[in-house]
Amino acid sequence: MKKIGIMGGTFDPVHMGHLFVANEVLNIYGLDEIIFIPAGNPPHKRGTAACSYDRYIMTQLATLSNDRFTVSDIEIKKEEKSYTLKTMLEFKQKYPEAEFYFITGTDAVIDLPSWHNPGELLKICRFIAVLRPGNSLEDAKTKIEEINRIYNGHIELYQAPMLQISSTDIRSRFKNGMSARYLLPESVEQYIVKHRLYLETENEF
Ligand code: ATP
Ligand code: MG
């Protein structure tokens, strides 16, 4: 049975934290591939700094050299907000034989109860949560146990070496003219500079 890892996010921009975690889970859980799914532009106020096209291209650039990494445009090409459940149901249809591993940081997984129909989502894919700097191990464990109990889920906590890298910090570095070198792939850094992304105050949120 094919094992497919799913890495969802805004990737605004994609960075070494995303790539490291994806590769780590791929190796530890013996996955065949990882599909990165940049989220579409949220329809209302609180949006992303870079548009979905730029975020998609940057994710492509970042994953180009790894033949086990691919990028899906399933969410960015939609006008309406994509629910993770809907996306995963589409993937299940496309790959009926595959087993899906949804990869998240602990900051994202503890929000799961606020997602659309978490119970159903937990039924159709396994969740691997990676501890993120800033989240305590004990809190994450307690919260994950609680979610598993409520939704009868199988979220697993995996402790990888932690990288204190976030897109928020990277955006602020570009805005303030500070170097973000080595926090993200060189190709992505060059794309940001060339297209003058993350310079505007109003894009910061
Ligand atoms: P932002 O600061 O804009 O929220 P981010 O760095 O959190 O950006 P996202 O695109 O929001 O990146 O994250 C996508 C997924 O990757 C989430 O599940 C998030 O928890 C996880 N993730 C992001 N950075 C890391 C990291 N350094 N270590 C582990 N997981 C991470
Ligand atoms: Mg985030």
mmCIF file of C-alpha atoms and ligand atoms in Angstrom:
data_model
loop_
_atom_site.group_PDB
_atom_site.id
_atom_site.type_symbol
_atom_site.label_atom_id
_atom_site.label_comp_id
_atom_site.label_asym_id
_atom_site.label_seq_id
_atom_site.Cartn_x
_atom_site.Cartn_y
_atom_site.Cartn_z
ATOM 1 C CA MET A 1 0.000 0.000 0.000
ATOM 2 C CA LYS A 2 1.320 3.372 -1.001
ATOM 3 C CA LYS A 3 1.948 5.769 1.883
ATOM 4 C CA ILE A 4 1.472 9.420 1.069
ATOM 5 C CA GLY A 5 2.348 12.287 3.397
ATOM 6 C CA ILE A 6 0.349 15.485 3.135
ATOM 7 C CA MET A 7 1.823 18.780 4.209
ATOM 8 C CA GLY A 8 -0.729 21.595 4.188
ATOM 9 C CA GLY A 9 -0.030 25.208 4.968
ATOM 10 C CA THR A 10 -0.019 28.734 3.650
ATOM 11 C CA PHE A 11 3.729 28.483 2.888
ATOM 12 C CA ASP A 12 4.002 32.260 3.016
ATOM 13 C CA PRO A 13 6.877 31.588 2.347
ATOM 14 C CA VAL A 14 7.892 27.913 2.513
ATOM 15 C CA HIS A 15 11.007 27.442 4.685
ATOM 16 C CA MET A 16 13.538 24.879 5.970
ATOM 17 C CA GLY A 17 11.240 23.986 8.896
ATOM 18 C CA HIS A 18 8.576 22.687 6.480
ATOM 19 C CA LEU A 19 11.108 20.834 4.333
ATOM 20 C CA PHE A 20 12.979 19.304 7.257
ATOM 21 C CA VAL A 21 9.815 18.061 8.968
ATOM 22 C CA ALA A 22 8.443 16.605 5.718
ATOM 23 C CA ASN A 23 11.677 14.744 5.030
ATOM 24 C CA GLU A 24 11.969 13.523 8.614
ATOM 25 C CA VAL A 25 8.427 12.095 8.682
ATOM 26 C CA LEU A 26 8.952 10.580 5.230
ATOM 27 C CA ASN A 27 12.003 8.697 6.474
ATOM 28 C CA ILE A 28 10.742 7.718 9.922
ATOM 29 C CA TYR A 29 7.332 6.475 8.734
ATOM 30 C CA GLY A 30 8.625 4.992 5.463
ATOM 31 C CA LEU A 31 6.413 7.146 3.255
ATOM 32 C CA ASP A 32 6.659 6.991 -0.516
ATOM 33 C CA GLU A 33 6.101 10.668 -1.165
ATOM 34 C CA ILE A 34 5.012 13.965 0.327
ATOM 35 C CA ILE A 35 2.502 16.237 -1.327
ATOM 36 C CA PHE A 36 2.691 19.892 -0.314
ATOM 37 C CA ILE A 37 -0.641 21.671 -0.573
ATOM 38 C CA PRO A 38 -0.474 25.467 -0.416
ATOM 39 C CA ALA A 39 -3.769 26.881 0.838
ATOM 40 C CA GLY A 40 -5.780 29.138 -1.441
ATOM 41 C CA ASN A 41 -6.284 32.830 -0.749
ATOM 42 C CA PRO A 42 -8.647 33.055 2.200
ATOM 43 C CA PRO A 43 -11.795 34.863 0.985
ATOM 44 C CA HIS A 44 -12.048 37.371 3.811
ATOM 45 C CA LYS A 45 -9.901 39.938 5.526
ATOM 46 C CA ARG A 46 -7.183 37.957 7.262
ATOM 47 C CA GLY A 47 -5.335 36.796 4.207
ATOM 48 C CA THR A 48 -1.852 35.851 3.242
ATOM 49 C CA ALA A 49 0.954 38.286 2.474
ATOM 50 C CA ALA A 50 1.909 36.738 -0.887
ATOM 51 C CA CYS A 51 -0.756 35.634 -3.383
ATOM 52 C CA SER A 52 -1.471 31.975 -3.976
ATOM 53 C CA TYR A 53 0.402 31.999 -7.294
ATOM 54 C CA ASP A 54 3.636 33.217 -5.661
ATOM 55 C CA ARG A 55 3.252 30.807 -2.726
ATOM 56 C CA TYR A 56 2.701 27.945 -5.151
ATOM 57 C CA ILE A 57 5.761 28.841 -7.250
ATOM 58 C CA MET A 58 7.926 29.212 -4.145
ATOM 59 C CA THR A 59 6.809 25.778 -2.905
ATOM 60 C CA GLN A 60 7.636 24.346 -6.323
ATOM 61 C CA LEU A 61 11.103 25.923 -6.254
ATOM 62 C CA ALA A 62 11.744 24.624 -2.733
ATOM 63 C CA THR A 63 10.800 21.037 -3.565
ATOM 64 C CA LEU A 64 12.267 20.807 -7.074
ATOM 65 C CA SER A 65 15.397 18.882 -6.111
ATOM 66 C CA ASN A 66 13.585 16.165 -4.121
ATOM 67 C CA ASP A 67 11.933 13.538 -6.297
ATOM 68 C CA ARG A 68 9.731 12.404 -3.409
ATOM 69 C CA PHE A 69 8.265 15.883 -2.911
ATOM 70 C CA THR A 70 5.474 17.230 -5.111
ATOM 71 C CA VAL A 71 3.180 20.247 -4.924
ATOM 72 C CA SER A 72 -0.552 20.194 -5.526
ATOM 73 C CA ASP A 73 -2.534 23.165 -6.850
ATOM 74 C CA ILE A 74 -5.839 21.662 -5.689
ATOM 75 C CA GLU A 75 -6.508 24.404 -3.130
ATOM 76 C CA ILE A 76 -4.971 27.434 -4.820
ATOM 77 C CA LYS A 77 -6.957 26.991 -8.008
ATOM 78 C CA LYS A 78 -10.273 27.183 -6.168
ATOM 79 C CA GLU A 79 -12.168 30.404 -5.595
ATOM 80 C CA GLU A 80 -13.937 29.230 -2.482
ATOM 81 C CA LYS A 81 -12.281 28.310 0.810
ATOM 82 C CA SER A 82 -11.059 24.716 0.739
ATOM 83 C CA TYR A 83 -11.700 22.590 3.735
ATOM 84 C CA THR A 84 -8.958 20.100 4.474
ATOM 85 C CA LEU A 85 -11.581 17.361 4.649
ATOM 86 C CA LYS A 86 -12.811 18.144 1.135
ATOM 87 C CA THR A 87 -9.256 18.162 -0.210
ATOM 88 C CA MET A 88 -8.484 14.847 1.465
ATOM 89 C CA LEU A 89 -11.666 13.238 0.130
ATOM 90 C CA GLU A 90 -10.590 14.271 -3.363
ATOM 91 C CA PHE A 91 -7.161 12.756 -2.810
ATOM 92 C CA LYS A 92 -8.707 9.560 -1.503
ATOM 93 C CA GLN A 93 -10.707 9.309 -4.688
ATOM 94 C CA LYS A 94 -7.637 9.920 -6.796
ATOM 95 C CA TYR A 95 -5.530 7.365 -4.902
ATOM 96 C CA PRO A 96 -8.017 4.831 -3.478
ATOM 97 C CA GLU A 97 -5.243 2.397 -2.547
ATOM 98 C CA ALA A 98 -3.094 4.847 -0.616
ATOM 99 C CA GLU A 99 -2.735 5.431 3.100
ATOM 100 C CA PHE A 100 -2.555 9.130 4.004
ATOM 101 C CA TYR A 101 -0.423 10.722 6.697
ATOM 102 C CA PHE A 102 -1.320 14.309 7.428
ATOM 103 C CA ILE A 103 1.710 16.143 8.805
ATOM 104 C CA THR A 104 1.314 19.219 11.014
ATOM 105 C CA GLY A 105 3.112 21.157 13.682
ATOM 106 C CA THR A 106 1.675 20.954 17.202
ATOM 107 C CA ASP A 107 0.473 24.586 16.888
ATOM 108 C CA ALA A 108 -1.776 23.556 14.008
ATOM 109 C CA VAL A 109 -2.954 20.234 15.426
ATOM 110 C CA ILE A 110 -4.235 21.684 18.692
ATOM 111 C CA ASP A 111 -6.556 23.833 16.551
ATOM 112 C CA LEU A 112 -8.068 20.745 14.960
ATOM 113 C CA PRO A 113 -11.375 20.960 16.886
ATOM 114 C CA SER A 114 -12.057 24.254 15.082
ATOM 115 C CA TRP A 115 -11.540 22.680 11.618
ATOM 116 C CA HIS A 116 -14.456 21.498 9.525
ATOM 117 C CA ASN A 117 -15.597 18.026 10.687
ATOM 118 C CA PRO A 118 -12.426 16.866 12.486
ATOM 119 C CA GLY A 119 -13.916 13.442 13.277
ATOM 120 C CA GLU A 120 -14.331 12.578 9.617
ATOM 121 C CA LEU A 121 -10.869 13.889 8.738
ATOM 122 C CA LEU A 122 -9.281 11.811 11.494
ATOM 123 C CA LYS A 123 -11.057 8.768 10.149
ATOM 124 C CA ILE A 124 -9.608 9.055 6.656
ATOM 125 C CA CYS A 125 -6.007 9.937 7.455
ATOM 126 C CA ARG A 126 -3.438 9.389 10.118
ATOM 127 C CA PHE A 127 -2.055 12.519 11.716
ATOM 128 C CA ILE A 128 1.578 13.004 12.628
ATOM 129 C CA ALA A 129 2.117 16.077 14.796
ATOM 130 C CA VAL A 130 5.627 17.432 15.178
ATOM 131 C CA LEU A 131 6.476 19.462 18.263
ATOM 132 C CA ARG A 132 7.072 23.108 17.416
ATOM 133 C CA PRO A 133 9.310 25.408 19.421
ATOM 134 C CA GLY A 134 7.108 27.448 21.724
ATOM 135 C CA ASN A 135 4.701 24.567 22.375
ATOM 136 C CA SER A 136 5.345 22.593 25.540
ATOM 137 C CA LEU A 137 5.623 18.839 25.178
ATOM 138 C CA GLU A 138 3.302 18.203 28.114
ATOM 139 C CA ASP A 139 0.609 20.581 26.846
ATOM 140 C CA ALA A 140 0.809 19.121 23.358
ATOM 141 C CA LYS A 141 0.533 15.547 24.701
ATOM 142 C CA THR A 142 -2.486 16.420 26.864
ATOM 143 C CA LYS A 143 -4.247 18.256 24.064
ATOM 144 C CA ILE A 144 -3.590 15.475 21.542
ATOM 145 C CA GLU A 145 -4.876 12.811 23.949
ATOM 146 C CA GLU A 146 -7.997 14.891 24.472
ATOM 147 C CA ILE A 147 -8.613 15.291 20.731
ATOM 148 C CA ASN A 148 -8.012 11.567 20.153
ATOM 149 C CA ARG A 149 -10.487 10.740 22.890
ATOM 150 C CA ILE A 150 -13.217 13.109 21.699
ATOM 151 C CA TYR A 151 -12.949 12.218 18.007
ATOM 152 C CA ASN A 152 -11.692 8.663 18.318
ATOM 153 C CA GLY A 153 -8.621 9.725 16.356
ATOM 154 C CA HIS A 154 -5.068 8.479 16.031
ATOM 155 C CA ILE A 155 -2.929 11.575 16.124
ATOM 156 C CA GLU A 156 0.649 10.647 16.906
ATOM 157 C CA LEU A 157 3.172 13.027 18.365
ATOM 158 C CA TYR A 158 6.567 12.730 16.750
ATOM 159 C CA GLN A 159 9.515 14.529 18.295
ATOM 160 C CA ALA A 160 11.897 15.644 15.597
ATOM 161 C CA PRO A 161 14.794 18.019 16.225
ATOM 162 C CA MET A 162 13.079 21.389 16.548
ATOM 163 C CA LEU A 163 13.818 24.230 14.174
ATOM 164 C CA GLN A 164 12.731 27.625 15.388
ATOM 165 C CA ILE A 165 11.797 28.910 11.947
ATOM 166 C CA SER A 166 8.485 30.486 11.001
ATOM 167 C CA SER A 167 7.135 32.256 7.939
ATOM 168 C CA THR A 168 6.057 35.137 10.198
ATOM 169 C CA ASP A 169 9.661 35.712 11.265
ATOM 170 C CA ILE A 170 10.896 35.409 7.671
ATOM 171 C CA ARG A 171 8.340 37.960 6.406
ATOM 172 C CA SER A 172 9.395 40.388 9.082
ATOM 173 C CA ARG A 173 13.065 39.912 8.155
ATOM 174 C CA PHE A 174 12.360 40.803 4.520
ATOM 175 C CA LYS A 175 10.284 43.773 5.575
ATOM 176 C CA ASN A 176 13.036 45.051 7.863
ATOM 177 C CA GLY A 177 15.898 44.365 5.467
ATOM 178 C CA MET A 178 17.391 41.653 7.673
ATOM 179 C CA SER A 179 18.968 38.545 6.228
ATOM 180 C CA ALA A 180 16.840 35.393 6.106
ATOM 181 C CA ARG A 181 19.648 33.399 4.506
ATOM 182 C CA TYR A 182 19.738 29.676 5.460
ATOM 183 C CA LEU A 183 16.229 29.832 6.925
ATOM 184 C CA LEU A 184 14.762 29.052 3.521
ATOM 185 C CA PRO A 185 16.052 27.667 0.214
ATOM 186 C CA GLU A 186 18.214 30.052 -1.791
ATOM 187 C CA SER A 187 15.895 29.786 -4.798
ATOM 188 C CA VAL A 188 12.938 30.926 -2.677
ATOM 189 C CA GLU A 189 14.956 33.796 -1.228
ATOM 190 C CA GLN A 190 15.900 34.883 -4.760
ATOM 191 C CA TYR A 191 12.275 34.688 -5.892
ATOM 192 C CA ILE A 192 11.199 36.896 -2.966
ATOM 193 C CA VAL A 193 13.866 39.492 -3.715
ATOM 194 C CA LYS A 194 13.209 39.474 -7.462
ATOM 195 C CA HIS A 195 9.459 39.908 -7.034
ATOM 196 C CA ARG A 196 9.780 42.312 -4.117
ATOM 197 C CA LEU A 197 7.572 40.228 -1.834
ATOM 198 C CA TYR A 198 7.039 40.956 1.869
ATOM 199 C CA LEU A 199 8.130 44.603 1.675
ATOM 200 C CA GLU A 200 4.786 46.296 2.195
ATOM 201 C CA THR A 201 3.474 47.232 5.610
ATOM 202 C CA GLU A 202 -0.106 46.438 4.649
ATOM 203 C CA ASN A 203 0.912 42.901 3.728
ATOM 204 C CA GLU A 204 2.146 42.273 7.231
ATOM 205 C CA PHE A 205 -0.330 40.661 9.562
HETATM 206 P P1 ATP B 1 3.121 31.468 9.748
HETATM 207 O O1 ATP B 1 4.139 32.049 10.699
HETATM 208 O O2 ATP B 1 2.721 32.385 8.634
HETATM 209 O O3 ATP B 1 1.927 30.841 10.437
HETATM 210 P P2 ATP B 1 4.418 28.905 9.559
HETATM 211 O O4 ATP B 1 5.899 28.961 9.667
HETATM 212 O O5 ATP B 1 3.630 28.500 10.775
HETATM 213 O O6 ATP B 1 3.882 30.293 8.993
HETATM 214 P P3 ATP B 1 2.575 27.454 7.937
HETATM 215 O O7 ATP B 1 2.484 27.534 6.458
HETATM 216 O O8 ATP B 1 1.549 28.126 8.777
HETATM 217 O O9 ATP B 1 4.054 27.971 8.351
HETATM 218 O O10 ATP B 1 2.724 25.936 8.402
HETATM 219 C C1 ATP B 1 2.298 24.818 7.699
HETATM 220 C C2 ATP B 1 2.489 23.591 8.584
HETATM 221 O O11 ATP B 1 3.889 23.419 8.905
HETATM 222 C C3 ATP B 1 1.778 23.724 9.945
HETATM 223 O O12 ATP B 1 1.279 22.452 10.295
HETATM 224 C C4 ATP B 1 2.892 24.152 10.877
HETATM 225 O O13 ATP B 1 2.643 23.775 12.216
HETATM 226 C C5 ATP B 1 4.083 23.389 10.313
HETATM 227 N N1 ATP B 1 5.364 24.064 10.591
HETATM 228 C C6 ATP B 1 5.755 25.273 10.169
HETATM 229 N N2 ATP B 1 6.989 25.570 10.601
HETATM 230 C C7 ATP B 1 7.395 24.517 11.341
HETATM 231 C C8 ATP B 1 8.600 24.229 12.085
HETATM 232 N N3 ATP B 1 9.609 25.091 12.150
HETATM 233 N N4 ATP B 1 8.655 23.033 12.719
HETATM 234 C C9 ATP B 1 7.611 22.169 12.682
HETATM 235 N N5 ATP B 1 6.466 22.369 12.002
HETATM 236 C C10 ATP B 1 6.353 23.534 11.338
HETATM 237 MG MG MG B 2 1.522 28.814 10.911
#
